[in-house]
PDB file of C-alpha atoms in Angstrom:
ATOM      1  CA  UNK A   1      -0.036   0.146   0.034  1.00 45.00           C
ATOM      2  CA  UNK A   2       3.016   2.430   0.808  1.00 46.00           C
ATOM      3  CA  UNK A   3       4.275   2.036  -2.725  1.00 47.00           C
ATOM      4  CA  UNK A   4       0.815   2.520  -4.203  1.00 49.00           C
ATOM      5  CA  UNK A   5       0.893   6.007  -2.519  1.00 46.00           C
ATOM      6  CA  UNK A   6       4.592   6.698  -3.508  1.00 46.00           C
ATOM      7  CA  UNK A   7       3.847   6.073  -7.417  1.00 44.00           C
ATOM      8  CA  UNK A   8       0.981   8.394  -6.692  1.00 47.00           C
ATOM      9  CA  UNK A   9       3.048  11.306  -5.717  1.00 49.00           C
ATOM     10  CA  UNK A  10       6.228  10.564  -7.603  1.00 46.00           C
ATOM     11  CA  UNK A  11       4.655  12.900 -10.133  1.00 46.00           C
ATOM     12  CA  UNK A  12       3.588  15.358  -7.979  1.00 45.00           C
ATOM     13  CA  UNK A  13       7.431  15.309  -6.748  1.00 41.00           C
ATOM     14  CA  UNK A  14       8.649  15.447 -10.418  1.00 43.00           C
ATOM     15  CA  UNK A  15       6.523  18.468 -10.819  1.00 42.00           C
ATOM     16  CA  UNK A  16       7.528  20.259  -7.809  1.00 45.00           C
ATOM     17  CA  UNK A  17      11.479  19.513  -8.713  1.00 46.00           C
ATOM     18  CA  UNK A  18      10.446  20.830 -11.840  1.00 44.00           C
ATOM     19  CA  UNK A  19       9.046  24.077 -10.755  1.00 45.00           C
ATOM     20  CA  UNK A  20      11.742  24.256  -7.865  1.00 44.00           C
ATOM     21  CA  UNK A  21      14.658  24.432 -10.547  1.00 45.00           C
ATOM     22  CA  UNK A  22      13.050  26.996 -12.748  1.00 43.00           C
ATOM     23  CA  UNK A  23      12.047  29.186  -9.794  1.00 45.00           C
ATOM     24  CA  UNK A  24      13.533  32.212  -9.703  1.00 43.00           C
ATOM     25  CA  UNK A  25      15.982  32.511  -6.645  1.00 41.00           C
ATOM     26  CA  UNK A  26      15.919  35.345  -4.860  1.00 37.00           C
ATOM     27  CA  UNK A  27      13.800  37.308  -6.933  1.00 43.00           C
ATOM     28  CA  UNK A  28      15.745  36.629  -9.917  1.00 45.00           C
ATOM     29  CA  UNK A  29      14.174  35.626 -13.063  1.00 58.00           C
ATOM     30  CA  UNK A  30      15.645  33.605 -15.832  1.00 65.00           C
ATOM     31  CA  UNK A  31      18.081  30.231 -15.397  1.00 71.00           C
ATOM     32  CA  UNK A  32      21.350  29.737 -13.629  1.00 75.00           C
ATOM     33  CA  UNK A  33      23.868  31.372 -15.003  1.00 78.00           C
ATOM     34  CA  UNK A  34      26.452  28.427 -16.867  1.00 81.00           C
ATOM     35  CA  UNK A  35      29.766  28.518 -15.085  1.00 80.00           C
ATOM     36  CA  UNK A  36      33.221  28.463 -16.436  1.00 83.00           C
ATOM     37  CA  UNK A  37      34.793  25.134 -17.176  1.00 81.00           C
ATOM     38  CA  UNK A  38      36.053  23.510 -14.352  1.00 75.00           C
ATOM     39  CA  UNK A  39      39.185  22.015 -16.354  1.00 80.00           C
ATOM     40  CA  UNK A  40      41.438  24.026 -18.226  1.00 81.00           C
ATOM     41  CA  UNK A  41      44.641  22.385 -20.090  1.00 78.00           C
ATOM     42  CA  UNK A  42      47.146  25.290 -21.100  1.00 81.00           C
ATOM     43  CA  UNK A  43      49.265  24.413 -24.112  1.00 82.00           C
ATOM     44  CA  UNK A  44      52.609  26.716 -23.604  1.00 84.00           C
ATOM     45  CA  UNK A  45      53.174  28.536 -27.112  1.00 84.00           C
ATOM     46  CA  UNK A  46      49.916  27.461 -28.502  1.00 87.00           C
ATOM     47  CA  UNK A  47      47.839  29.830 -25.711  1.00 86.00           C
ATOM     48  CA  UNK A  48      45.110  31.091 -28.152  1.00 89.00           C
ATOM     49  CA  UNK A  49      44.705  27.645 -29.532  1.00 87.00           C
ATOM     50  CA  UNK A  50      44.374  26.212 -26.332  1.00 88.00           C
ATOM     51  CA  UNK A  51      41.387  28.751 -25.081  1.00 90.00           C
ATOM     52  CA  UNK A  52      39.911  28.583 -28.558  1.00 88.00           C
ATOM     53  CA  UNK A  53      39.472  24.726 -28.220  1.00 88.00           C
ATOM     54  CA  UNK A  54      38.278  25.332 -24.523  1.00 89.00           C
ATOM     55  CA  UNK A  55      35.614  27.918 -26.214  1.00 89.00           C
ATOM     56  CA  UNK A  56      34.360  25.464 -28.599  1.00 90.00           C
ATOM     57  CA  UNK A  57      33.679  22.550 -25.746  1.00 89.00           C
ATOM     58  CA  UNK A  58      32.065  24.837 -23.605  1.00 91.00           C
ATOM     59  CA  UNK A  59      29.803  26.946 -26.095  1.00 91.00           C
ATOM     60  CA  UNK A  60      29.095  23.226 -26.902  1.00 91.00           C
ATOM     61  CA  UNK A  61      27.980  22.358 -23.554  1.00 90.00           C
ATOM     62  CA  UNK A  62      26.476  25.606 -22.725  1.00 91.00           C
ATOM     63  CA  UNK A  63      24.182  25.322 -26.172  1.00 92.00           C
ATOM     64  CA  UNK A  64      22.991  21.603 -25.141  1.00 92.00           C
ATOM     65  CA  UNK A  65      22.166  22.659 -21.270  1.00 91.00           C
ATOM     66  CA  UNK A  66      20.295  25.603 -22.778  1.00 91.00           C
ATOM     67  CA  UNK A  67      18.490  23.833 -24.821  1.00 92.00           C
ATOM     68  CA  UNK A  68      17.560  20.880 -22.343  1.00 92.00           C
ATOM     69  CA  UNK A  69      16.337  24.028 -20.061  1.00 91.00           C
ATOM     70  CA  UNK A  70      14.480  25.666 -22.286  1.00 90.00           C
ATOM     71  CA  UNK A  71      12.626  22.045 -23.388  1.00 91.00           C
ATOM     72  CA  UNK A  72      12.406  21.583 -19.621  1.00 90.00           C
ATOM     73  CA  UNK A  73      10.659  24.986 -18.944  1.00 88.00           C
ATOM     74  CA  UNK A  74       8.116  24.643 -22.250  1.00 88.00           C
ATOM     75  CA  UNK A  75       7.035  21.362 -20.405  1.00 88.00           C
ATOM     76  CA  UNK A  76       6.824  23.156 -17.501  1.00 85.00           C
ATOM     77  CA  UNK A  77       4.815  25.799 -18.828  1.00 85.00           C
ATOM     78  CA  UNK A  78       2.010  23.476 -19.853  1.00 82.00           C
ATOM     79  CA  UNK A  79       1.840  22.389 -16.041  1.00 82.00           C
ATOM     80  CA  UNK A  80       1.926  25.837 -14.503  1.00 81.00           C
ATOM     81  CA  UNK A  81      -1.310  27.049 -13.423  1.00 82.00           C
ATOM     82  CA  UNK A  82      -2.301  30.908 -14.739  1.00 82.00           C
ATOM     83  CA  UNK A  83      -0.968  32.679 -12.070  1.00 83.00           C
ATOM     84  CA  UNK A  84       2.652  31.870 -12.743  1.00 83.00           C
ATOM     85  CA  UNK A  85       2.817  31.196 -16.347  1.00 84.00           C
ATOM     86  CA  UNK A  86       4.320  34.649 -16.774  1.00 87.00           C
ATOM     87  CA  UNK A  87       7.400  33.957 -14.554  1.00 86.00           C
ATOM     88  CA  UNK A  88       8.103  30.229 -16.608  1.00 86.00           C
ATOM     89  CA  UNK A  89       7.689  32.344 -19.565  1.00 88.00           C
ATOM     90  CA  UNK A  90       9.797  34.647 -18.897  1.00 89.00           C
ATOM     91  CA  UNK A  91      12.563  31.709 -18.163  1.00 88.00           C
ATOM     92  CA  UNK A  92      11.566  30.138 -21.669  1.00 89.00           C
ATOM     93  CA  UNK A  93      12.328  33.686 -23.448  1.00 91.00           C
ATOM     94  CA  UNK A  94      15.626  34.197 -21.424  1.00 90.00           C
ATOM     95  CA  UNK A  95      16.533  30.536 -22.503  1.00 91.00           C
ATOM     96  CA  UNK A  96      15.687  31.260 -26.177  1.00 91.00           C
ATOM     97  CA  UNK A  97      17.899  34.452 -26.128  1.00 92.00           C
ATOM     98  CA  UNK A  98      20.761  32.395 -24.649  1.00 91.00           C
ATOM     99  CA  UNK A  99      20.061  29.799 -27.238  1.00 92.00           C
ATOM    100  CA  UNK A 100      20.409  32.059 -30.443  1.00 92.00           C
ATOM    101  CA  UNK A 101      23.201  34.018 -28.471  1.00 92.00           C
ATOM    102  CA  UNK A 102      24.917  30.620 -27.902  1.00 91.00           C
ATOM    103  CA  UNK A 103      24.847  29.625 -31.603  1.00 91.00           C
ATOM    104  CA  UNK A 104      25.933  32.693 -32.936  1.00 90.00           C
ATOM    105  CA  UNK A 105      28.789  32.622 -31.132  1.00 90.00           C
ATOM    106  CA  UNK A 106      29.301  28.635 -31.303  1.00 90.00           C
ATOM    107  CA  UNK A 107      29.005  29.441 -35.618  1.00 89.00           C
ATOM    108  CA  UNK A 108      31.564  32.145 -35.327  1.00 88.00           C
ATOM    109  CA  UNK A 109      34.364  29.953 -33.382  1.00 86.00           C
ATOM    110  CA  UNK A 110      33.737  26.786 -35.673  1.00 86.00           C
ATOM    111  CA  UNK A 111      33.274  28.671 -38.941  1.00 82.00           C
ATOM    112  CA  UNK A 112      35.115  27.061 -42.133  1.00 82.00           C
ATOM    113  CA  UNK A 113      36.531  30.811 -43.172  1.00 85.00           C
ATOM    114  CA  UNK A 114      36.520  32.066 -39.848  1.00 82.00           C
ATOM    115  CA  UNK A 115      36.927  35.617 -38.790  1.00 83.00           C
ATOM    116  CA  UNK A 116      39.747  36.164 -36.367  1.00 86.00           C
ATOM    117  CA  UNK A 117      38.711  39.400 -35.103  1.00 88.00           C
ATOM    118  CA  UNK A 118      35.218  37.468 -34.080  1.00 88.00           C
ATOM    119  CA  UNK A 119      37.004  34.699 -32.713  1.00 88.00           C
ATOM    120  CA  UNK A 120      39.171  36.662 -30.268  1.00 90.00           C
ATOM    121  CA  UNK A 121      36.399  38.891 -29.090  1.00 90.00           C
ATOM    122  CA  UNK A 122      34.258  35.555 -28.271  1.00 90.00           C
ATOM    123  CA  UNK A 123      37.376  34.116 -26.718  1.00 89.00           C
ATOM    124  CA  UNK A 124      38.622  37.225 -24.570  1.00 90.00           C
ATOM    125  CA  UNK A 125      34.855  38.164 -23.456  1.00 91.00           C
ATOM    126  CA  UNK A 126      34.217  34.199 -22.290  1.00 90.00           C
ATOM    127  CA  UNK A 127      37.646  33.868 -20.760  1.00 90.00           C
ATOM    128  CA  UNK A 128      37.182  37.011 -18.584  1.00 92.00           C
ATOM    129  CA  UNK A 129      33.779  35.885 -17.594  1.00 90.00           C
ATOM    130  CA  UNK A 130      34.730  32.453 -16.727  1.00 90.00           C
ATOM    131  CA  UNK A 131      37.944  34.155 -14.756  1.00 90.00           C
ATOM    132  CA  UNK A 132      35.411  36.337 -12.981  1.00 91.00           C
ATOM    133  CA  UNK A 133      33.042  33.078 -11.972  1.00 89.00           C
ATOM    134  CA  UNK A 134      36.112  31.322 -10.931  1.00 89.00           C
ATOM    135  CA  UNK A 135      37.135  34.167  -8.896  1.00 90.00           C
ATOM    136  CA  UNK A 136      33.762  34.225  -7.211  1.00 90.00           C
ATOM    137  CA  UNK A 137      33.528  30.514  -6.475  1.00 89.00           C
ATOM    138  CA  UNK A 138      36.970  30.626  -4.533  1.00 90.00           C
ATOM    139  CA  UNK A 139      35.541  33.755  -2.625  1.00 91.00           C
ATOM    140  CA  UNK A 140      32.434  31.976  -1.737  1.00 90.00           C
ATOM    141  CA  UNK A 141      34.037  28.687  -1.106  1.00 90.00           C
ATOM    142  CA  UNK A 142      36.526  30.287   1.242  1.00 88.00           C
ATOM    143  CA  UNK A 143      33.220  31.923   3.000  1.00 90.00           C
ATOM    144  CA  UNK A 144      32.064  28.248   3.372  1.00 87.00           C
ATOM    145  CA  UNK A 145      35.340  27.192   4.765  1.00 86.00           C
ATOM    146  CA  UNK A 146      35.349  30.120   7.511  1.00 87.00           C
ATOM    147  CA  UNK A 147      31.617  29.234   8.337  1.00 87.00           C
ATOM    148  CA  UNK A 148      32.180  25.478   8.711  1.00 84.00           C
ATOM    149  CA  UNK A 149      35.568  25.985  10.891  1.00 84.00           C
ATOM    150  CA  UNK A 150      33.322  28.626  13.181  1.00 86.00           C
ATOM    151  CA  UNK A 151      30.711  25.761  13.393  1.00 83.00           C
ATOM    152  CA  UNK A 152      33.590  23.299  14.263  1.00 80.00           C
ATOM    153  CA  UNK A 153      34.920  25.451  17.015  1.00 81.00           C
ATOM    154  CA  UNK A 154      31.119  25.654  18.727  1.00 79.00           C
ATOM    155  CA  UNK A 155      30.394  21.910  17.829  1.00 76.00           C
ATOM    156  CA  UNK A 156      29.233  20.270  21.401  1.00 74.00           C
ATOM    157  CA  UNK A 157      30.450  16.741  20.076  1.00 79.00           C
ATOM    158  CA  UNK A 158      33.611  15.483  18.490  1.00 78.00           C
ATOM    159  CA  UNK A 159      31.954  13.637  15.797  1.00 77.00           C
ATOM    160  CA  UNK A 160      30.380  16.640  14.816  1.00 78.00           C
ATOM    161  CA  UNK A 161      33.197  18.970  14.636  1.00 76.00           C
ATOM    162  CA  UNK A 162      35.123  16.437  12.921  1.00 80.00           C
ATOM    163  CA  UNK A 163      32.231  16.484  10.182  1.00 81.00           C
ATOM    164  CA  UNK A 164      32.866  20.065   9.714  1.00 77.00           C
ATOM    165  CA  UNK A 165      36.594  20.104   9.766  1.00 80.00           C
ATOM    166  CA  UNK A 166      36.418  17.872   6.736  1.00 83.00           C
ATOM    167  CA  UNK A 167      33.989  20.453   5.393  1.00 83.00           C
ATOM    168  CA  UNK A 168      36.678  23.052   5.917  1.00 84.00           C
ATOM    169  CA  UNK A 169      39.273  21.009   4.016  1.00 85.00           C
ATOM    170  CA  UNK A 170      37.069  20.380   1.233  1.00 88.00           C
ATOM    171  CA  UNK A 171      35.814  23.678   0.570  1.00 88.00           C
ATOM    172  CA  UNK A 172      39.356  24.965   0.754  1.00 88.00           C
ATOM    173  CA  UNK A 173      40.152  22.684  -2.207  1.00 89.00           C
ATOM    174  CA  UNK A 174      37.765  23.734  -4.217  1.00 88.00           C
ATOM    175  CA  UNK A 175      38.418  27.493  -3.689  1.00 89.00           C
ATOM    176  CA  UNK A 176      42.238  26.134  -4.258  1.00 89.00           C
ATOM    177  CA  UNK A 177      41.355  24.573  -7.345  1.00 89.00           C
ATOM    178  CA  UNK A 178      39.007  27.528  -8.722  1.00 88.00           C
ATOM    179  CA  UNK A 179      41.678  30.130  -7.938  1.00 88.00           C
ATOM    180  CA  UNK A 180      44.407  27.773  -9.948  1.00 87.00           C
ATOM    181  CA  UNK A 181      42.094  27.392 -12.704  1.00 88.00           C
ATOM    182  CA  UNK A 182      41.186  31.354 -13.301  1.00 89.00           C
ATOM    183  CA  UNK A 183      45.226  32.159 -12.636  1.00 89.00           C
ATOM    184  CA  UNK A 184      45.917  29.996 -15.598  1.00 87.00           C
ATOM    185  CA  UNK A 185      43.330  31.305 -17.973  1.00 88.00           C
ATOM    186  CA  UNK A 186      44.564  34.558 -16.757  1.00 88.00           C
ATOM    187  CA  UNK A 187      48.071  33.771 -17.820  1.00 88.00           C
ATOM    188  CA  UNK A 188      46.750  32.393 -21.348  1.00 88.00           C
ATOM    189  CA  UNK A 189      44.869  35.177 -21.756  1.00 85.00           C
ATOM    190  CA  UNK A 190      47.855  37.844 -21.225  1.00 88.00           C
ATOM    191  CA  UNK A 191      50.244  35.299 -23.386  1.00 87.00           C
ATOM    192  CA  UNK A 192      47.617  35.194 -26.293  1.00 82.00           C
ATOM    193  CA  UNK A 193      47.728  39.277 -26.565  1.00 83.00           C
ATOM    194  CA  UNK A 194      44.001  39.101 -25.634  1.00 79.00           C
TER     195      UNK A 194
END
């Protein structure tokens, strides 16, 4: 009998999860931003080629993500009550705009007869945004580590304090990795003359 109830509530859970994913965070209307690549491989002497390859891969992944999110938002729109349809429509419109922009940028970097100036502009704009995103990520994880450190000091039980200390170590590792990636991207951007 319990499994029957679970099956009946499964569509409700899916609907709630979809609405939650598409719901604006802190008054923000639109999809979550598409973050910077988490791994970048520099090629000494061929910095622009490495940055261009990272951009091609990133744009392809962004395009796939945004098309998927747009499909999900369009499907969610059909299920929404009339009161919340304008919010979901705003998300769909924003995703349509991002898909078009991403398709245009992807076409520019993958063109058979590339326009070097356009490629350089796209690469520079994206890499600068990635560096800013990675720096913000590092800053956020440093704050998380500080909060976990404070909670570890306040913890009454030894096991709880140990768990918070593990969180501190993990958060610091993530922050360090983000800073390293940002520095590598900035160095290659400078070396490529962008």
